[in-house]
Coordinates of C-alpha atoms and ligand atoms in Angstrom, one line a residue:
X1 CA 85.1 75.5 -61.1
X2 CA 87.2 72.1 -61.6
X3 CA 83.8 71.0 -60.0
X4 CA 81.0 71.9 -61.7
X5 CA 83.5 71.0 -65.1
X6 CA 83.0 67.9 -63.6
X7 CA 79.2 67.3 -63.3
X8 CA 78.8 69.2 -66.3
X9 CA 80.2 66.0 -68.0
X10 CA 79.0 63.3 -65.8
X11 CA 75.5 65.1 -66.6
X12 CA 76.8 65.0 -70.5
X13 CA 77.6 61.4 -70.4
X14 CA 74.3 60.2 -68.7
X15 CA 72.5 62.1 -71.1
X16 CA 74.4 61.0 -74.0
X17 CA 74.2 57.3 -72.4
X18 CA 70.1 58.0 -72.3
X19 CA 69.9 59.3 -75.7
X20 CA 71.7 56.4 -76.8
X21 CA 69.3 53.5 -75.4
X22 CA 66.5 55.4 -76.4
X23 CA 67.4 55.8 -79.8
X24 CA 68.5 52.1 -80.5
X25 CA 64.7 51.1 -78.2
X26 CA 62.8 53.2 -80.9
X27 CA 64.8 52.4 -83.6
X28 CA 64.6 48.3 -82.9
X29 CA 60.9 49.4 -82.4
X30 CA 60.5 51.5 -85.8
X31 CA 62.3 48.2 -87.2
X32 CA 60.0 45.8 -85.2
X33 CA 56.7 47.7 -86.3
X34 CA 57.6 47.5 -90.1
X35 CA 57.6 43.7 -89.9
X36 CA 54.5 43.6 -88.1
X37 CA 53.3 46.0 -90.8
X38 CA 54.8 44.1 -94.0
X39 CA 53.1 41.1 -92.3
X40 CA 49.7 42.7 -92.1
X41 CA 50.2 43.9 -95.9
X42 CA 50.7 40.1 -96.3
X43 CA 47.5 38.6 -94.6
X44 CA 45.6 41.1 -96.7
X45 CA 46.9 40.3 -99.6
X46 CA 46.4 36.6 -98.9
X47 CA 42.8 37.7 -97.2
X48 CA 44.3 36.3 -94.0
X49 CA 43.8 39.8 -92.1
X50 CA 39.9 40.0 -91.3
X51 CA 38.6 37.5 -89.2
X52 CA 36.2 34.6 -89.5
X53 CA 35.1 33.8 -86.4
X54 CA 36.0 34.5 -82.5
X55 CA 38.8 36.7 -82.6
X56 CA 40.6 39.5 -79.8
X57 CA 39.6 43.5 -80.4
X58 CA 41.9 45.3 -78.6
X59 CA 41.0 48.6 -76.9
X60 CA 43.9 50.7 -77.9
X61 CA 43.6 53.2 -75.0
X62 CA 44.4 50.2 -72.4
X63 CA 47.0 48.4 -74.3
X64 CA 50.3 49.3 -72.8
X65 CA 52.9 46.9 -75.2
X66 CA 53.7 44.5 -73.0
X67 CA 53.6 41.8 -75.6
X68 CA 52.2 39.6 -73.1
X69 CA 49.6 38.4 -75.4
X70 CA 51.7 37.8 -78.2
X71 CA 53.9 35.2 -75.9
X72 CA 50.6 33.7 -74.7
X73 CA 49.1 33.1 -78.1
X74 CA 50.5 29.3 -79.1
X75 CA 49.4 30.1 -82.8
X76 CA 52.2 32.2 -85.1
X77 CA 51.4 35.8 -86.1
X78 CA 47.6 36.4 -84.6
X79 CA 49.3 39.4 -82.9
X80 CA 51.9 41.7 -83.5
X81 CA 52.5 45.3 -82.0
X82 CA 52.9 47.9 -84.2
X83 CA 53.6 51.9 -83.1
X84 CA 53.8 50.9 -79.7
X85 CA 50.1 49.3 -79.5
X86 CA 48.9 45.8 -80.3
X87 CA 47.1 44.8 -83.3
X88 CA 45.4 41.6 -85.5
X89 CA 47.5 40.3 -88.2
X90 CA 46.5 36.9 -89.7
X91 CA 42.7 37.3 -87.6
X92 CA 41.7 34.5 -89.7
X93 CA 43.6 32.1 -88.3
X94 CA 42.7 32.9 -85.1
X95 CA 41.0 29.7 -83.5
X96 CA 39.5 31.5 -80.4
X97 CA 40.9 30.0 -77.3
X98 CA 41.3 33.2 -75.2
X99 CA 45.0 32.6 -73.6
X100 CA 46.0 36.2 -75.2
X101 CA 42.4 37.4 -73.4
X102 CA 43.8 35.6 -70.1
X103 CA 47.2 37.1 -70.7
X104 CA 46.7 40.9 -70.9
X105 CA 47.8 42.6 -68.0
X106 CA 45.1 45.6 -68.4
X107 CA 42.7 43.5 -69.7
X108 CA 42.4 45.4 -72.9
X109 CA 41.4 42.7 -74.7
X110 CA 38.0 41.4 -75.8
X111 CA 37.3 38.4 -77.5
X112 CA 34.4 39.1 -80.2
X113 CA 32.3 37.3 -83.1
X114 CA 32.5 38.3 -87.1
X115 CA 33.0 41.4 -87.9
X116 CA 30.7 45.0 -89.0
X117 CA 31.7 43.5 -92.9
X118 CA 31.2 39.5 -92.1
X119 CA 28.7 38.4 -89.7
X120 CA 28.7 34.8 -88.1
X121 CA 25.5 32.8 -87.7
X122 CA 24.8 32.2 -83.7
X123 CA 21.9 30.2 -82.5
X124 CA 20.0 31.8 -80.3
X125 CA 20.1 30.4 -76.5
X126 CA 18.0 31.6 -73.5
X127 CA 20.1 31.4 -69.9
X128 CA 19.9 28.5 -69.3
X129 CA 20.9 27.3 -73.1
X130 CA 17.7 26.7 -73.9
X131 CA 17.1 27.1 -78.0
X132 CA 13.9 28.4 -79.4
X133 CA 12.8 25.1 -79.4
X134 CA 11.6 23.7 -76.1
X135 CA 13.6 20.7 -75.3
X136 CA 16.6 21.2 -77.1
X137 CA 19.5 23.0 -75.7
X138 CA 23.2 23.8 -77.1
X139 CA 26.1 23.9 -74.8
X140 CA 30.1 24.4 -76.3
X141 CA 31.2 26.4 -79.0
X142 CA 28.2 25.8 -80.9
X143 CA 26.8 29.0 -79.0
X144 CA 29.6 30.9 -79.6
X145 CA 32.3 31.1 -76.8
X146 CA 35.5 28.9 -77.8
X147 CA 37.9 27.5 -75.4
X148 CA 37.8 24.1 -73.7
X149 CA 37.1 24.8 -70.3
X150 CA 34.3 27.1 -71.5
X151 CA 33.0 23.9 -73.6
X152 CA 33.2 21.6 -70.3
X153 CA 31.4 24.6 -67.6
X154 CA 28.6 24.8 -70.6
X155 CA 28.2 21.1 -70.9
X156 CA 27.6 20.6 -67.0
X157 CA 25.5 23.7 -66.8
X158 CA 23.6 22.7 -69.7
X159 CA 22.6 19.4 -68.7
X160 CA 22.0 20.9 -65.1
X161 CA 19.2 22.6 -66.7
X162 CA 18.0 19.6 -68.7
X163 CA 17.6 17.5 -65.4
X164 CA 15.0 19.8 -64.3
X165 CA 12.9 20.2 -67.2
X166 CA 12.7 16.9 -67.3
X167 CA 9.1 14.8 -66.9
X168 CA 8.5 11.4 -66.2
X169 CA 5.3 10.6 -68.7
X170 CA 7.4 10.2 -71.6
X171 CA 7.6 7.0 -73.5
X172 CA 11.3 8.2 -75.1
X173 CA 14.1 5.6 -74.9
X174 CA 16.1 8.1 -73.3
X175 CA 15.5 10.7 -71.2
X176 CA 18.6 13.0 -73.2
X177 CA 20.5 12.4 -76.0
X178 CA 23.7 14.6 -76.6
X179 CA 24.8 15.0 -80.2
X180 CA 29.0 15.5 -80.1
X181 CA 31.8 14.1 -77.9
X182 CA 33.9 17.3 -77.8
X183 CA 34.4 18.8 -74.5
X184 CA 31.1 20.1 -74.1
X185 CA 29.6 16.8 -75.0
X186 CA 31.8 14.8 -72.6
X187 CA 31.5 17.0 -69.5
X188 CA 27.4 16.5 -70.6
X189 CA 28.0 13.1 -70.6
X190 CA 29.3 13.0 -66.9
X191 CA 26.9 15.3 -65.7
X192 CA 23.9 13.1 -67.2
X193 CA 25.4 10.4 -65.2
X194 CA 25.9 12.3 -61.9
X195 CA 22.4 12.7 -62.2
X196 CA 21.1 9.6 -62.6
X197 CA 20.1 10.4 -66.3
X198 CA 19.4 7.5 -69.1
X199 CA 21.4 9.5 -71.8
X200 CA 23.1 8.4 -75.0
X201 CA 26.3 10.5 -76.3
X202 CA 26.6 9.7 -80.1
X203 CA 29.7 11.1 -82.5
X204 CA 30.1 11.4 -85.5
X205 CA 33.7 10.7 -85.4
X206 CA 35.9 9.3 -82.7
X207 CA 35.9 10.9 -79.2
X208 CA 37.4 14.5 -78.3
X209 CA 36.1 16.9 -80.8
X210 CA 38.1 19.3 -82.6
X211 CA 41.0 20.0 -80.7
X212 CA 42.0 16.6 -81.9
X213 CA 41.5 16.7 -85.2
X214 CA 44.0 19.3 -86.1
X215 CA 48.0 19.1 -86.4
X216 CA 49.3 20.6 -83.4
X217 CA 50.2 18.5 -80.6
X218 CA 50.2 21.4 -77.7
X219 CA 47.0 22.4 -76.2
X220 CA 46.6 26.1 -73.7
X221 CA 44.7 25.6 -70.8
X222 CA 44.2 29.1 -69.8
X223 CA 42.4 27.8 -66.3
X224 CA 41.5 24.2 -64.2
X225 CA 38.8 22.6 -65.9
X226 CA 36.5 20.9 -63.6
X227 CA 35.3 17.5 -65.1
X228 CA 32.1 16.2 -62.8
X229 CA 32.2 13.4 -61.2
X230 CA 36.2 13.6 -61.4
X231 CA 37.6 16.6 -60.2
X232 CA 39.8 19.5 -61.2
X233 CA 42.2 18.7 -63.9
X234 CA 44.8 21.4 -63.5
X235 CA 46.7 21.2 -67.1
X236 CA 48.4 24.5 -68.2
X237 CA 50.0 23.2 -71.4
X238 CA 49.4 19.5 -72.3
X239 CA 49.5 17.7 -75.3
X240 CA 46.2 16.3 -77.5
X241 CA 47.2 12.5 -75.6
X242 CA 47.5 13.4 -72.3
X243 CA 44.3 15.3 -72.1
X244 CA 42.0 12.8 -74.1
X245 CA 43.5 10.0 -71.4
X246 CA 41.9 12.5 -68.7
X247 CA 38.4 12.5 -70.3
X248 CA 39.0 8.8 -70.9
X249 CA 39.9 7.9 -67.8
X250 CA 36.7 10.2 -66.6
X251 CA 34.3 8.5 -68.6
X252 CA 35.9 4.5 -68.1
X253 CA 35.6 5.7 -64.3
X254 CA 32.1 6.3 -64.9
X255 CA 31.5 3.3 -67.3
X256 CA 30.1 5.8 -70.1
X257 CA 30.3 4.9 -73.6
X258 CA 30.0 7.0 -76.4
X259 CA 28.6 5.7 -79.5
X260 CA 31.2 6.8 -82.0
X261 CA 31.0 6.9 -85.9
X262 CA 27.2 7.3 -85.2
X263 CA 26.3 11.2 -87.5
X264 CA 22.9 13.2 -86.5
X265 CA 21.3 13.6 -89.4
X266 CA 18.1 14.7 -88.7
X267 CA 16.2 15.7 -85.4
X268 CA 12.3 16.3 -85.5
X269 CA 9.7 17.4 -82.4
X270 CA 7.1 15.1 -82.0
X271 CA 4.4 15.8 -79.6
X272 CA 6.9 15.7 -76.2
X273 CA 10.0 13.8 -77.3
X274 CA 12.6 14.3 -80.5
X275 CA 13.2 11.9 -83.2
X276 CA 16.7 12.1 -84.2
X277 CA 17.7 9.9 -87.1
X278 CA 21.6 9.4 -87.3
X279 CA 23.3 8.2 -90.9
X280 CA 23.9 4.9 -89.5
X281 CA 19.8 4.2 -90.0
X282 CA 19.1 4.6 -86.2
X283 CA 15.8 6.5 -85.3
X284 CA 16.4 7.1 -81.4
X285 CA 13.8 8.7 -79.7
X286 CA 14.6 11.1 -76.7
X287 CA 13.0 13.8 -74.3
X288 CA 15.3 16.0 -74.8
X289 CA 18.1 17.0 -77.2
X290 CA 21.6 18.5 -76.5
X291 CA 23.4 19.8 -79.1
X292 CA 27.2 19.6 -78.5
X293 CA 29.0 19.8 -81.7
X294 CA 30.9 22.7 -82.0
X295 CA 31.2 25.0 -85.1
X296 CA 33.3 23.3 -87.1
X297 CA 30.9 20.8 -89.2
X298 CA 31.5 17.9 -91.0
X299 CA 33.5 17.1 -93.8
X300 CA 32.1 16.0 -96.9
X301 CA 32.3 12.6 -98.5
X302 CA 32.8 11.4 -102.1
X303 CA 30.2 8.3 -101.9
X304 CA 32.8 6.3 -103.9
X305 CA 34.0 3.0 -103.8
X306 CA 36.3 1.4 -101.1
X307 CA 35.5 5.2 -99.3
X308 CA 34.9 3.2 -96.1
X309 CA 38.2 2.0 -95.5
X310 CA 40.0 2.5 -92.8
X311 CA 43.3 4.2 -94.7
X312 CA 40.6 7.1 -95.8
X313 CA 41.0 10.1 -93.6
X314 CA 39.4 13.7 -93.6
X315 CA 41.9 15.2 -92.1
X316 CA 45.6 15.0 -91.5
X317 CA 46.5 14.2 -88.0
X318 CA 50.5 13.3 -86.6
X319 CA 52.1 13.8 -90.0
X320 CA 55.1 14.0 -88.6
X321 CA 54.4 9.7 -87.6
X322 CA 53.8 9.0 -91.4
X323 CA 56.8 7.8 -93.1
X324 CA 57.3 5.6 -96.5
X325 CA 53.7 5.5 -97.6
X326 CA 52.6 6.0 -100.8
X327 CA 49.5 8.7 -100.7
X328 CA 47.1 10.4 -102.6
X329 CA 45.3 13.8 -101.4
X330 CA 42.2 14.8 -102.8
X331 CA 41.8 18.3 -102.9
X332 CA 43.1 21.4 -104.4
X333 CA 41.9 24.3 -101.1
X334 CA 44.7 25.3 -98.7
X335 CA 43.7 22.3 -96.2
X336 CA 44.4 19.8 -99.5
X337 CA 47.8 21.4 -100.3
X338 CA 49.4 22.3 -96.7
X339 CA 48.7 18.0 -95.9
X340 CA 50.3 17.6 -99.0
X341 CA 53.0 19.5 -98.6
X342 CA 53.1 18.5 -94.9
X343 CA 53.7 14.5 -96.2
X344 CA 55.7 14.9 -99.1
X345 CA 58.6 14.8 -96.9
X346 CA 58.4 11.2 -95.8
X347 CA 56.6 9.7 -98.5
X348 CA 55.5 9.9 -101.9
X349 CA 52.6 12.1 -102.5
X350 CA 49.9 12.4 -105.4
X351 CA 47.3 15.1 -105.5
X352 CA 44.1 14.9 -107.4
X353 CA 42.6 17.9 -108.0
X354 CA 39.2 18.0 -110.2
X355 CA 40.0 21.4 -112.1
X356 CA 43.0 22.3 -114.1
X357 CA 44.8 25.1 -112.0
X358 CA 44.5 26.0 -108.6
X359 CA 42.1 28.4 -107.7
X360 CA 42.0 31.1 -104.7
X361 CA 44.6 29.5 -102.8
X362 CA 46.6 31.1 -100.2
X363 CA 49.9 33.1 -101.8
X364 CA 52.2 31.1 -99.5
X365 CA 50.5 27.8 -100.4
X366 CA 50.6 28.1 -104.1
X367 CA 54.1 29.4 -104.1
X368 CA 55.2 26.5 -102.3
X369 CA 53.1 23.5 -104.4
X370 CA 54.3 24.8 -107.2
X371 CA 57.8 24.6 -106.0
X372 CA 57.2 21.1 -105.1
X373 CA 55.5 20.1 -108.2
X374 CA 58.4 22.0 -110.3
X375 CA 60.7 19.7 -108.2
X376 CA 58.7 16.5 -108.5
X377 CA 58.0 16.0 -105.1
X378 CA 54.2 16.3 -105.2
X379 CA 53.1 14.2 -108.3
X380 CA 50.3 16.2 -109.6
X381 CA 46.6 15.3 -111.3
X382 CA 44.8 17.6 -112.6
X383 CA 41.3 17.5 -114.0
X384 CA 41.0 14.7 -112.4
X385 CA 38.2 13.0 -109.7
X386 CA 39.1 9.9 -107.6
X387 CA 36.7 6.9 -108.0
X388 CA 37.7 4.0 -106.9
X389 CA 39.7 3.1 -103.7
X390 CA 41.1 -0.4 -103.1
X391 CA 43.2 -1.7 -99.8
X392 CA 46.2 -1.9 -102.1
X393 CA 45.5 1.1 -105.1
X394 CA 43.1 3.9 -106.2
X395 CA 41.7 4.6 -109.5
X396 CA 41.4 8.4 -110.8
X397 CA 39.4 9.1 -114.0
X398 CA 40.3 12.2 -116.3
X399 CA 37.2 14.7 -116.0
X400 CA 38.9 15.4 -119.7
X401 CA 38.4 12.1 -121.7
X402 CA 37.2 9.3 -118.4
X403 CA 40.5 7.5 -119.1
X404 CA 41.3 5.8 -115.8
X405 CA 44.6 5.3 -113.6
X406 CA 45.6 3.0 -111.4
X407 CA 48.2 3.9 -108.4
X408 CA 49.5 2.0 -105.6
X409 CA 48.1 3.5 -102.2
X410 CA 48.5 3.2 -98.7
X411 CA 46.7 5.9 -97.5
X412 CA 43.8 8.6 -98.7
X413 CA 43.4 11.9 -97.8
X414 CA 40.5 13.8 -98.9
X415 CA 39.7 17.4 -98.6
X416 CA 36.7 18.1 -100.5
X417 CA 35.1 20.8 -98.5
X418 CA 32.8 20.4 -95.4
X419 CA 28.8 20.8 -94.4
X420 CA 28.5 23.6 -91.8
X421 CA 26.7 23.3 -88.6
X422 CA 24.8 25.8 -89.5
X423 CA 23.0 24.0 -92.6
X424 CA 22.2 21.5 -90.5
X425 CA 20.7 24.2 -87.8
X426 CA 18.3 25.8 -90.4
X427 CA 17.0 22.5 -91.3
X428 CA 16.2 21.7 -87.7
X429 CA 14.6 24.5 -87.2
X430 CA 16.7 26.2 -85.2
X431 CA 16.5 30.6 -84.8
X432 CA 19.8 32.2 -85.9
X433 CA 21.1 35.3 -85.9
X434 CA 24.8 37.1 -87.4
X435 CA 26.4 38.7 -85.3
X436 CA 29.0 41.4 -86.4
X437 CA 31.0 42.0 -84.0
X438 CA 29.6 41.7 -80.6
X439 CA 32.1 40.7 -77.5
X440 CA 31.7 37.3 -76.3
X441 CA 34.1 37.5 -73.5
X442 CA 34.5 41.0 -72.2
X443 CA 36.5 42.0 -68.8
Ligands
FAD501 C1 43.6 24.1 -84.1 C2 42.9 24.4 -82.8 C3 43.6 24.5 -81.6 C4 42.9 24.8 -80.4 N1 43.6 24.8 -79.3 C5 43.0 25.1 -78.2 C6 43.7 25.2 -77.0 O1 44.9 25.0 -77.0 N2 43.0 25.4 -75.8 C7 41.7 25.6 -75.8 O2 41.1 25.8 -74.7 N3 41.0 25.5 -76.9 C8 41.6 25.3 -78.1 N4 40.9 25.3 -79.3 C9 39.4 25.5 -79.2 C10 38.7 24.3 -78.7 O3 39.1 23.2 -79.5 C11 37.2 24.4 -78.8 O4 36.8 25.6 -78.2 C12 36.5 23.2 -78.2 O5 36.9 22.0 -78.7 C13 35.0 23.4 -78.3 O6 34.4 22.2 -77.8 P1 32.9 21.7 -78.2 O7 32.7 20.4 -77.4 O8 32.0 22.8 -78.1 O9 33.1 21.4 -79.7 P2 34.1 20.4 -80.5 O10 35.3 20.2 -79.8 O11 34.1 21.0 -81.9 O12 33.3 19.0 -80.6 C14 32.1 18.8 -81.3 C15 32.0 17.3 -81.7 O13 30.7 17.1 -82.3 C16 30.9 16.2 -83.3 N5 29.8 16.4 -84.3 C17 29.6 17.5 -85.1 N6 28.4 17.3 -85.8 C18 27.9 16.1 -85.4 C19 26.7 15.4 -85.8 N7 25.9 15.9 -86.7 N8 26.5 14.2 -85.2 C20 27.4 13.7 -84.3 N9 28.5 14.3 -83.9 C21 28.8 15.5 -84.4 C22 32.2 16.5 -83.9 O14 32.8 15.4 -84.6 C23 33.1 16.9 -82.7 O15 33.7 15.8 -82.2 C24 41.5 25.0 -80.4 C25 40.8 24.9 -81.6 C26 41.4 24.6 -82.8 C27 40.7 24.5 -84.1

């Protein structure tokens, strides 16, 4: 009797011990799944939610909540679990790279491209990345597939299949020219040379493509990439330095040059080579034509004054190195105001915006440059254009009455928008389709 009084309460304090835990577990997950959910109101609200480009689906039936994505993903808030399952919440943001693909333990995840409301143009590429027009072939994100390793395997297997299409009785200065220094366009690069190629790599920029071009210093490798003619570079999580000394030290090894600040224009078919034409007035003639220049196009210029020198910039790279300066951003989109709000830390920041309020700018964004205008550490020009630049001071005319003001500058930042690639795909002549929604990378 004394006995089974007992186990009746051992058996009454486990239980009570299990109900316990598994009431705080749910309840720190009930409380976990409303931030994830106040976070997705959030992203709508801010139109942050539905994705613009590559982006995970996740196949509910396989996810298990292991949250092993969400640690993989190097980017804040892509992915959140709510109710026990995974889910999107700023999509938008989602740049593509695949480590929450790599990650998932049941490979529930899928990376696809736009979505059944907004499609995304995709050039069309046979097997062996070939475009609809014979000679020209597209190897990177261009075709749709992010990631850096995926850029490098395309660039080598792209120019593979160039090497063989390939006949002597042209009169082309080269026999390929690759358009874009990115991954895709370096790991071209190599291969042309492992092959005994004459090839030309021209940029429009300065070597390494986008990953470079963007403020964050750590880079995912979800796998080795395997650079020709140098060997697997096994890299987990590097920084934006380290891996451009690889594909340096790869293409110094090979004495490759790229011609950089060299932008393709135009490219036209004639007879059996291309004609590309490049904004630096070059015509170079070639017998065939990789395109390597990812999706993220070019930014545009304001054909001003003084735009040429050297402390203009397009895009905000190692804020955290600029100190003391005195700066003016052009601009008034999200880019414009998160570099702005980025420097005004360290240094004294104008902003020259052509309208008179902001317009369609992130909630978080205008919240906070407002804040910093209130407090006077953004000075603030509205209706304004800038129209001169000098090495020492800019010059910004009132749209209002063209009165004209001088301030003391060290550096420009300007943010007026961009050119897509796929402009500059039409007017090649390129076949494009949207796709809405299709997997790209599927287990
Ligand atoms: C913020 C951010 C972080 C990322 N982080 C990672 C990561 O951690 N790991 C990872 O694997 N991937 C990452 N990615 C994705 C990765 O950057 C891309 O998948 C990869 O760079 C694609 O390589 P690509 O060579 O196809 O194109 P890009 O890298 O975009 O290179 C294209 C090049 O072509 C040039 N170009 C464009 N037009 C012309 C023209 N008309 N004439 C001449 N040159 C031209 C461009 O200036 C550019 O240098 C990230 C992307 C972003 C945006």
């Amino acid at each position: 009797m004394e006995q089974n009084f007992e186990q009746i309460i051992i058996y009454t304090v486990v239980f009570a011990l299990i109900f316990i835990i598994v009431y705080f577990y749910l309840r720190k997950q009930k409380k976990k799944s409303k931030i994830v959910a106040e976070k997705i109101a959030i992203a709508k609200q801010d139109g942050l939610f539905e994705p613009v480009s590559l982006h995970p689906v996740i196949d509910l039936g396989d996810c298990i909540q292991t949250g092993a994505c969400i640690v993989a993903c190097p980017e804040e808030d892509i992915l959140g679990i709510i109710n026990g399952k995974a889910t999107t919440i700023n999509a938008s943001r989602c740049i593509g790279h695949g480590a929450c693909f790599h990650a998932c333990p049941t490979e529930a995840i899928s990376l696809c491209i736009g979505t059944e409301k907004r499609g995304v143009e995709l050039p069309h590429i046979n097997y062996n990345f070939e475009t609809n027009i014979p000679g020209m072939f597209i190897a990177g994100e261009l075709g749709g597939m992010g990631l850096i390793k995926n850029a490098v395997e395309q660039g080598k297997q792209a120019t593979e299949s160039i090497t063989k299409t390939i006949k002597n009785k042209h009169q082309a200065q080269y026999d390929l020219l690759i358009i874009g220094a990115g991954p895709a366009g370096i790991s071209a690069s190599l291969t042309a040379k492992k092959y005994g190629l004459n090839s030309l790599t021209v940029e429009q920029d300065s070597l390494g493509g986008t990953v470079f071009t963007f403020p964050r210093s750590k880079i995912v490798m979800t796998s080795a990439m395997d650079l020709p003619l140098f060997g697997k570079v096994k890299l987990k999580e590097t920084s934006k330095a380290d891996l451009l000394d690889v594909w340096l030290r790869a293409l110094q090894k090979n004495n490759i040059d790229i011609k950089e600040n060299t932008k393709v224009e135009n490219i036209e078919k004639e007879d059996d080579y291309f004609k590309v034409t490049t904004t630096n007035g070059d015509i170079i003639s070639s017998k065939t034509v990789l395109l390597a220049i990812g999706r993220r196009g070019t930014p545009r210029k304001l054909n001003i004054q003084g735009e040429n020198l050297e402390k203009v910039a397009y895009r905000l790279l190692e804020p955290e190195d600029i100190s003391n300066k005195q700066i003016l951003v052009v601009g008034g989109g999200d880019s414009a105001i998160e570099s702005a709000l980025l420097l005004a830390d360290n240094n004294e920041v104008t902003l020259s915006y052509r309208k008179n309020i902001f317009q369609r700018l992130k909630r978080k964004n205008h919240d906070k440059i407002s804040q910093a205008i209130q407090e006077k550490k953004v000075n603030i020009r509205f209706n304004t254009n800038l129209t001169k630049i000098n090495k020492d001071d800019i010059v910004l005319s009132s749209v209002v009455d063209n009165s004209e003001e001088e301030i003391k500058n060290d550096l420009v930042y300007i943010f007026a928008g961009g050119e897509l690639p796929s402009q500059f795909l039409h007017k090649i002549g390129l076949k494009i389709t949207k796709k809405y929604g299709e997997a790209i990378l599927k287990h």
